[in-house]
Amino acid sequence: MSDNRLMMEPSKEFVFNYKGFYFAVNTTPEHVASLENFEIKDSDIFIATYPKSGTVWTQNILSLIIHEGHRNGTEDMETMDRIPWVEYNIKNIDFANLPLPRVFATHLPYYLTPRDLRNKKGRVIYVTRNPKDVLVSYYHFSKFMVTLEKIPDFNLFMERFLAGKVLASAWFDHVSGWYNHAKDFNILFLTYEEMKKDLRSAVLKICNFIGKKLSEEEIESVVRQATFENMQKDPRANYENMPDDIAIKGKGKFLRKGNNQLHFVSTNLLSQLP
Ligand SMILES: Nc1ncnc2c1ncn2[C@@H]1O[C@H](COP(=O)(O)OS(=O)(=O)O)[C@@H](OP(=O)(O)O)[C@H]1O
């Protein structure tokens, strides 16, 4: 293979391909395959995203909405323990014994999700973000994640991203797959840009979707604690306590800039989807 083509291929040290989708090597094809039969409960909620689209933000919003102790600060439980990643169960959490409603985060493409979920059992909140901001966020993220291949050259990273040769494969396939199969799921679509523009409305949409009634005061508290500035300061929400074998301390932050530069791009792109 020529040098150029070699540079375009993701390193097997970091990813493996399962049914056309790239996963990080801190999960296994067996675990991913087992998710097909993962039993879904009616109250389950999945936050599904392409990486860097607002997953951690939505995780925190759901923790704040569902758990009073998280909202009023009496419980000190980190987001990744409260809302584990279904395909990357790095802490070996016993999913069967999580308190109800169980909430999971995932980057899975629609077709690798549990069968029950694809039969409208449980709920999915799918968050998209404009791909240019995703690309920039992803590039910076790669620099400090032990689990991601280091590609110091932004142009090469962009080539890989556009070709879907990164963890989670191609942005467009992910987003269009979920939008095209929306009718199979009990699903709420949100965009990072609308959350940024009007967080309160997004919180209300989520409450409505999951059937949770909060008082006006409680809603205000969720919104306040879910702003970028306040999440950056909240160790439960900012992922600063990632294990050393996952993230390199001091090399970057999960909550980096939290901006949307190009709202119009994603609005235009999303309007082309069915
Ligand atoms: N509260 C709030 N407000 C605005 N933006 C926020 C918020 N929380 C997280 N973020 C930004 O989301 C980006 C990370 O996306 P993800 O959480 O999906 O990343 S991951 O896939 O789970 O690794 C990453 O974007 P960038 O700052 O552009 O890198 C985070 O800063």
Short mmCIF file of C-alpha atoms and ligand atoms in Angstrom, two decimals:
data_model
loop_
_atom_site.label_atom_id
_atom_site.label_comp_id
_atom_site.label_asym_id
_atom_site.label_seq_id
_atom_site.Cartn_x
_atom_site.Cartn_y
_atom_site.Cartn_z
CA MET A 1 0.00 0.00 0.00
CA SER A 2 1.31 3.51 -0.80
CA ASP A 3 2.24 5.83 2.08
CA ASN A 4 -0.76 8.05 1.34
CA ARG A 5 -3.25 5.22 1.44
CA LEU A 6 -1.64 3.87 4.59
CA MET A 7 -2.08 7.25 6.30
CA MET A 8 -5.79 7.12 5.47
CA GLU A 9 -6.33 3.81 7.23
CA PRO A 10 -7.07 3.95 10.94
CA SER A 11 -4.55 2.04 13.02
CA LYS A 12 -5.68 -1.36 14.29
CA GLU A 13 -3.95 -0.44 17.53
CA PHE A 14 -6.91 1.89 18.19
CA VAL A 15 -9.97 0.68 16.31
CA PHE A 16 -11.63 -2.42 14.95
CA ASN A 17 -14.35 -2.62 12.36
CA TYR A 18 -17.54 -4.45 13.24
CA LYS A 19 -20.26 -4.63 10.59
CA GLY A 20 -18.98 -1.53 8.83
CA PHE A 21 -18.53 0.62 11.93
CA TYR A 22 -15.32 1.56 13.75
CA PHE A 23 -15.16 0.91 17.49
CA ALA A 24 -12.34 1.73 19.91
CA VAL A 25 -10.42 -1.31 21.10
CA ASN A 26 -11.55 -0.83 24.70
CA THR A 27 -14.63 -2.83 23.78
CA THR A 28 -14.85 -6.15 21.96
CA PRO A 29 -16.76 -7.42 18.93
CA GLU A 30 -18.38 -9.96 21.27
CA HIS A 31 -19.72 -7.28 23.58
CA VAL A 32 -21.00 -5.22 20.64
CA ALA A 33 -22.65 -8.30 19.12
CA SER A 34 -24.31 -9.11 22.46
CA LEU A 35 -26.12 -5.76 22.43
CA GLU A 36 -28.50 -7.03 19.74
CA ASN A 37 -30.20 -9.11 22.46
CA PHE A 38 -29.74 -6.61 25.29
CA GLU A 39 -33.10 -6.55 27.05
CA ILE A 40 -34.67 -3.12 27.03
CA LYS A 41 -37.08 -1.95 29.73
CA ASP A 42 -39.94 0.37 28.84
CA SER A 43 -38.45 3.13 30.99
CA ASP A 44 -34.94 2.94 29.43
CA ILE A 45 -33.53 6.06 27.82
CA PHE A 46 -30.66 6.05 25.33
CA ILE A 47 -28.71 9.19 24.44
CA ALA A 48 -27.41 8.48 20.95
CA THR A 49 -24.89 10.68 19.17
CA TYR A 50 -22.04 10.81 16.74
CA PRO A 51 -18.97 11.72 18.90
CA LYS A 52 -18.54 15.36 19.91
CA SER A 53 -22.17 16.29 19.31
CA GLY A 54 -23.29 17.07 22.86
CA THR A 55 -23.40 13.67 24.56
CA VAL A 56 -21.90 14.72 27.89
CA TRP A 57 -24.13 17.79 27.92
CA THR A 58 -27.25 15.68 27.40
CA GLN A 59 -26.04 13.16 29.98
CA ASN A 60 -25.77 15.94 32.54
CA ILE A 61 -29.19 17.36 31.64
CA LEU A 62 -30.77 13.94 32.14
CA SER A 63 -28.95 13.41 35.45
CA LEU A 64 -30.24 16.78 36.61
CA ILE A 65 -33.78 16.11 35.44
CA ILE A 66 -34.09 12.58 36.81
CA HIS A 67 -32.04 12.64 40.02
CA GLU A 68 -33.09 15.13 42.65
CA GLY A 69 -29.86 14.48 44.57
CA HIS A 70 -27.85 15.48 41.51
CA ARG A 71 -29.94 18.59 41.07
CA ASN A 72 -29.72 19.78 44.66
CA GLY A 73 -26.06 18.80 45.03
CA THR A 74 -26.54 16.20 47.78
CA GLU A 75 -25.31 13.36 45.56
CA ASP A 76 -21.78 13.24 44.25
CA MET A 77 -21.97 10.70 41.45
CA GLU A 78 -20.16 11.19 38.19
CA THR A 79 -21.99 11.28 34.91
CA MET A 80 -20.15 8.31 33.44
CA ASP A 81 -21.20 6.14 36.40
CA ARG A 82 -24.76 7.36 36.40
CA ILE A 83 -25.17 7.13 32.64
CA PRO A 84 -22.79 4.48 31.34
CA TRP A 85 -21.75 3.94 27.74
CA VAL A 86 -23.51 0.86 26.52
CA GLU A 87 -20.84 -0.28 24.05
CA TYR A 88 -17.88 0.84 26.20
CA ASN A 89 -18.58 -0.59 29.63
CA ILE A 90 -15.10 0.29 30.89
CA LYS A 91 -16.11 0.12 34.55
CA ASN A 92 -17.95 -3.17 34.21
CA ILE A 93 -21.18 -1.74 35.52
CA ASP A 94 -23.95 -4.26 36.02
CA PHE A 95 -26.49 -2.79 33.59
CA ALA A 96 -29.26 -5.08 34.86
CA ASN A 97 -29.11 -3.55 38.33
CA LEU A 98 -29.05 0.13 37.50
CA PRO A 99 -31.84 2.15 39.13
CA LEU A 100 -34.85 2.89 36.94
CA PRO A 101 -35.14 4.69 34.66
CA ARG A 102 -31.84 3.42 33.29
CA VAL A 103 -30.10 5.93 31.04
CA PHE A 104 -27.32 4.94 28.64
CA ALA A 105 -25.08 6.88 26.30
CA THR A 106 -24.07 5.45 22.94
CA HIS A 107 -22.37 6.25 19.67
CA LEU A 108 -23.86 3.16 18.02
CA PRO A 109 -25.26 3.47 14.51
CA TYR A 110 -28.99 2.77 14.42
CA TYR A 111 -28.52 -0.74 13.01
CA LEU A 112 -26.31 -2.03 15.86
CA THR A 113 -28.63 -0.95 18.68
CA PRO A 114 -30.56 -3.51 20.75
CA ARG A 115 -33.36 -5.14 18.81
CA ASP A 116 -35.96 -4.10 21.40
CA LEU A 117 -34.99 -0.46 20.96
CA ARG A 118 -35.49 -0.80 17.21
CA ASN A 119 -38.96 -2.08 18.01
CA LYS A 120 -39.90 1.11 19.83
CA LYS A 121 -39.27 -0.19 23.33
CA GLY A 122 -37.61 2.43 25.55
CA ARG A 123 -36.73 5.91 24.35
CA VAL A 124 -33.92 7.45 22.33
CA ILE A 125 -32.73 11.04 22.41
CA TYR A 126 -30.59 11.61 19.32
CA VAL A 127 -28.43 14.74 19.33
CA THR A 128 -26.73 16.10 16.20
CA ARG A 129 -24.24 18.92 15.82
CA ASN A 130 -23.00 20.66 12.74
CA PRO A 131 -20.19 18.53 11.31
CA LYS A 132 -17.64 21.31 11.04
CA ASP A 133 -17.78 21.92 14.77
CA VAL A 134 -17.77 18.14 15.34
CA LEU A 135 -14.63 17.84 13.23
CA VAL A 136 -12.77 20.56 15.16
CA SER A 137 -13.90 19.21 18.52
CA TYR A 138 -12.94 15.67 17.49
CA TYR A 139 -9.48 16.79 16.34
CA HIS A 140 -8.72 18.40 19.71
CA PHE A 141 -10.25 15.49 21.59
CA SER A 142 -7.93 13.02 19.81
CA LYS A 143 -4.93 14.79 21.25
CA PHE A 144 -5.68 13.85 24.84
CA MET A 145 -7.55 10.59 24.63
CA VAL A 146 -5.25 7.62 25.16
CA THR A 147 -7.77 5.52 23.29
CA LEU A 148 -7.68 7.61 20.09
CA GLU A 149 -5.03 7.63 17.39
CA LYS A 150 -2.91 10.80 17.39
CA ILE A 151 -3.12 12.57 14.04
CA PRO A 152 -1.29 15.87 14.58
CA ASP A 153 -1.99 17.15 11.06
CA PHE A 154 -5.46 18.72 10.92
CA ASN A 155 -5.81 18.25 7.15
CA LEU A 156 -5.10 14.55 7.41
CA PHE A 157 -7.53 14.27 10.31
CA MET A 158 -10.14 16.03 8.17
CA GLU A 159 -9.51 13.61 5.27
CA ARG A 160 -9.97 10.68 7.64
CA PHE A 161 -13.09 12.23 9.13
CA LEU A 162 -14.63 12.86 5.70
CA ALA A 163 -13.79 9.31 4.59
CA GLY A 164 -15.31 7.86 7.77
CA LYS A 165 -11.92 6.43 8.80
CA VAL A 166 -12.28 7.40 12.45
CA LEU A 167 -13.92 5.92 15.52
CA ALA A 168 -17.71 5.93 14.81
CA SER A 169 -17.08 6.06 11.04
CA ALA A 170 -18.75 8.71 8.85
CA TRP A 171 -20.74 11.55 10.40
CA PHE A 172 -23.23 11.65 7.52
CA ASP A 173 -23.90 7.89 7.62
CA HIS A 174 -24.54 8.08 11.35
CA VAL A 175 -26.90 11.03 11.18
CA SER A 176 -28.75 10.00 8.02
CA GLY A 177 -29.05 6.42 9.31
CA TRP A 178 -30.78 7.56 12.48
CA TYR A 179 -32.99 10.10 10.69
CA ASN A 180 -33.99 7.64 7.97
CA HIS A 181 -34.93 5.00 10.55
CA ALA A 182 -36.67 7.31 12.96
CA LYS A 183 -39.95 5.45 12.55
CA ASP A 184 -38.41 2.29 14.08
CA PHE A 185 -37.67 4.09 17.33
CA ASN A 186 -39.44 6.04 20.01
CA ILE A 187 -37.15 8.98 19.37
CA LEU A 188 -36.63 12.67 20.09
CA PHE A 189 -34.24 14.54 17.81
CA LEU A 190 -32.37 17.52 19.21
CA THR A 191 -29.54 19.61 17.82
CA TYR A 192 -26.59 20.99 19.72
CA GLU A 193 -27.36 24.34 18.10
CA GLU A 194 -30.92 24.51 19.40
CA MET A 195 -29.70 23.54 22.88
CA LYS A 196 -27.18 26.34 22.72
CA LYS A 197 -29.76 28.83 21.46
CA ASP A 198 -32.50 27.99 23.93
CA LEU A 199 -31.47 25.52 26.62
CA ARG A 200 -34.68 25.92 28.59
CA SER A 201 -36.81 24.82 25.63
CA ALA A 202 -34.55 21.81 25.08
CA VAL A 203 -34.87 20.85 28.76
CA LEU A 204 -38.65 21.14 28.53
CA LYS A 205 -38.70 19.00 25.38
CA ILE A 206 -36.70 16.31 27.17
CA CYS A 207 -38.96 16.43 30.26
CA ASN A 208 -41.99 16.11 28.04
CA PHE A 209 -40.47 13.23 26.07
CA ILE A 210 -39.55 11.19 29.15
CA GLY A 211 -42.73 12.12 31.03
CA LYS A 212 -41.04 13.94 33.91
CA LYS A 213 -42.83 16.84 35.56
CA LEU A 214 -40.62 19.39 37.26
CA SER A 215 -41.56 22.62 38.98
CA GLU A 216 -40.59 25.96 37.48
CA GLU A 217 -37.85 26.26 40.10
CA GLU A 218 -36.50 22.80 39.33
CA ILE A 219 -36.41 23.56 35.60
CA GLU A 220 -34.46 26.74 36.32
CA SER A 221 -32.02 24.74 38.40
CA VAL A 222 -31.48 22.19 35.60
CA VAL A 223 -30.91 24.94 33.04
CA ARG A 224 -28.51 26.83 35.31
CA GLN A 225 -26.42 23.75 36.07
CA ALA A 226 -26.35 22.63 32.44
CA THR A 227 -24.75 25.80 31.04
CA PHE A 228 -21.25 25.37 29.65
CA GLU A 229 -19.74 27.62 32.30
CA ASN A 230 -21.33 25.78 35.21
CA MET A 231 -20.68 22.32 33.83
CA GLN A 232 -17.02 23.21 33.35
CA LYS A 233 -16.83 23.83 37.12
CA ASP A 234 -18.77 20.70 38.12
CA PRO A 235 -16.47 17.67 38.55
CA ARG A 236 -19.49 15.37 38.41
CA ALA A 237 -20.26 16.66 34.93
CA ASN A 238 -16.98 17.67 33.29
CA TYR A 239 -15.32 14.24 32.99
CA GLU A 240 -12.13 15.53 34.66
CA ASN A 241 -11.84 12.29 36.61
CA MET A 242 -11.39 10.02 33.62
CA PRO A 243 -9.10 7.07 34.37
CA ASP A 244 -5.45 7.61 33.30
CA ASP A 245 -5.63 4.78 30.80
CA ILE A 246 -8.43 6.65 28.97
CA ALA A 247 -7.45 10.35 29.04
CA ILE A 248 -4.08 12.09 29.41
CA LYS A 249 -4.35 14.62 32.23
CA GLY A 250 -3.48 18.21 31.34
CA LYS A 251 -3.59 17.67 27.56
CA GLY A 252 -7.15 18.75 26.93
CA LYS A 253 -10.69 18.98 28.26
CA PHE A 254 -14.00 17.33 27.50
CA LEU A 255 -15.60 20.76 27.90
CA ARG A 256 -13.27 22.66 25.58
CA LYS A 257 -15.04 25.67 24.03
CA GLY A 258 -18.68 24.77 23.82
CA ASN A 259 -19.43 27.02 20.86
CA ASN A 260 -21.39 26.64 17.69
CA GLN A 261 -19.68 28.57 14.93
CA LEU A 262 -21.73 27.51 12.00
CA HIS A 263 -25.36 27.20 12.89
CA PHE A 264 -26.49 27.77 9.31
CA VAL A 265 -24.52 24.78 8.00
CA SER A 266 -26.21 22.24 10.19
CA THR A 267 -29.62 23.80 9.67
CA ASN A 268 -29.14 23.51 5.91
CA LEU A 269 -27.78 19.99 6.06
CA LEU A 270 -30.48 18.72 8.37
CA SER A 271 -33.21 20.24 6.22
CA GLN A 272 -32.05 17.95 3.40
CA LEU A 273 -32.64 14.84 5.48
CA PRO A 274 -36.02 13.11 5.28
N1 LIG B 1 -23.04 22.64 28.56
C1 LIG B 1 -22.48 22.64 27.35
N2 LIG B 1 -22.71 23.65 26.49
C2 LIG B 1 -22.14 23.68 25.28
N3 LIG B 1 -21.29 22.72 24.81
C3 LIG B 1 -21.02 21.70 25.65
C4 LIG B 1 -21.60 21.59 26.92
N4 LIG B 1 -21.14 20.45 27.49
C5 LIG B 1 -20.31 19.88 26.60
N5 LIG B 1 -20.23 20.63 25.49
C6 LIG B 1 -19.39 20.42 24.30
O1 LIG B 1 -19.72 19.21 23.63
C7 LIG B 1 -18.53 18.73 22.96
C8 LIG B 1 -18.26 17.31 23.41
O2 LIG B 1 -19.20 16.48 22.79
P1 LIG B 1 -19.58 15.06 23.39
O3 LIG B 1 -19.96 15.19 24.80
O4 LIG B 1 -20.57 14.46 22.46
O5 LIG B 1 -18.20 14.27 23.28
S1 LIG B 1 -18.05 12.69 23.41
O6 LIG B 1 -18.40 12.13 22.11
O7 LIG B 1 -18.90 12.21 24.47
O8 LIG B 1 -16.62 12.49 23.69
C9 LIG B 1 -17.39 19.66 23.33
O9 LIG B 1 -17.33 20.63 22.28
P2 LIG B 1 -16.03 21.52 21.98
O10 LIG B 1 -15.89 22.49 23.11
O11 LIG B 1 -16.35 22.22 20.68
O12 LIG B 1 -14.85 20.60 21.85
C10 LIG B 1 -17.91 20.24 24.64
O13 LIG B 1 -17.33 21.45 25.01
#
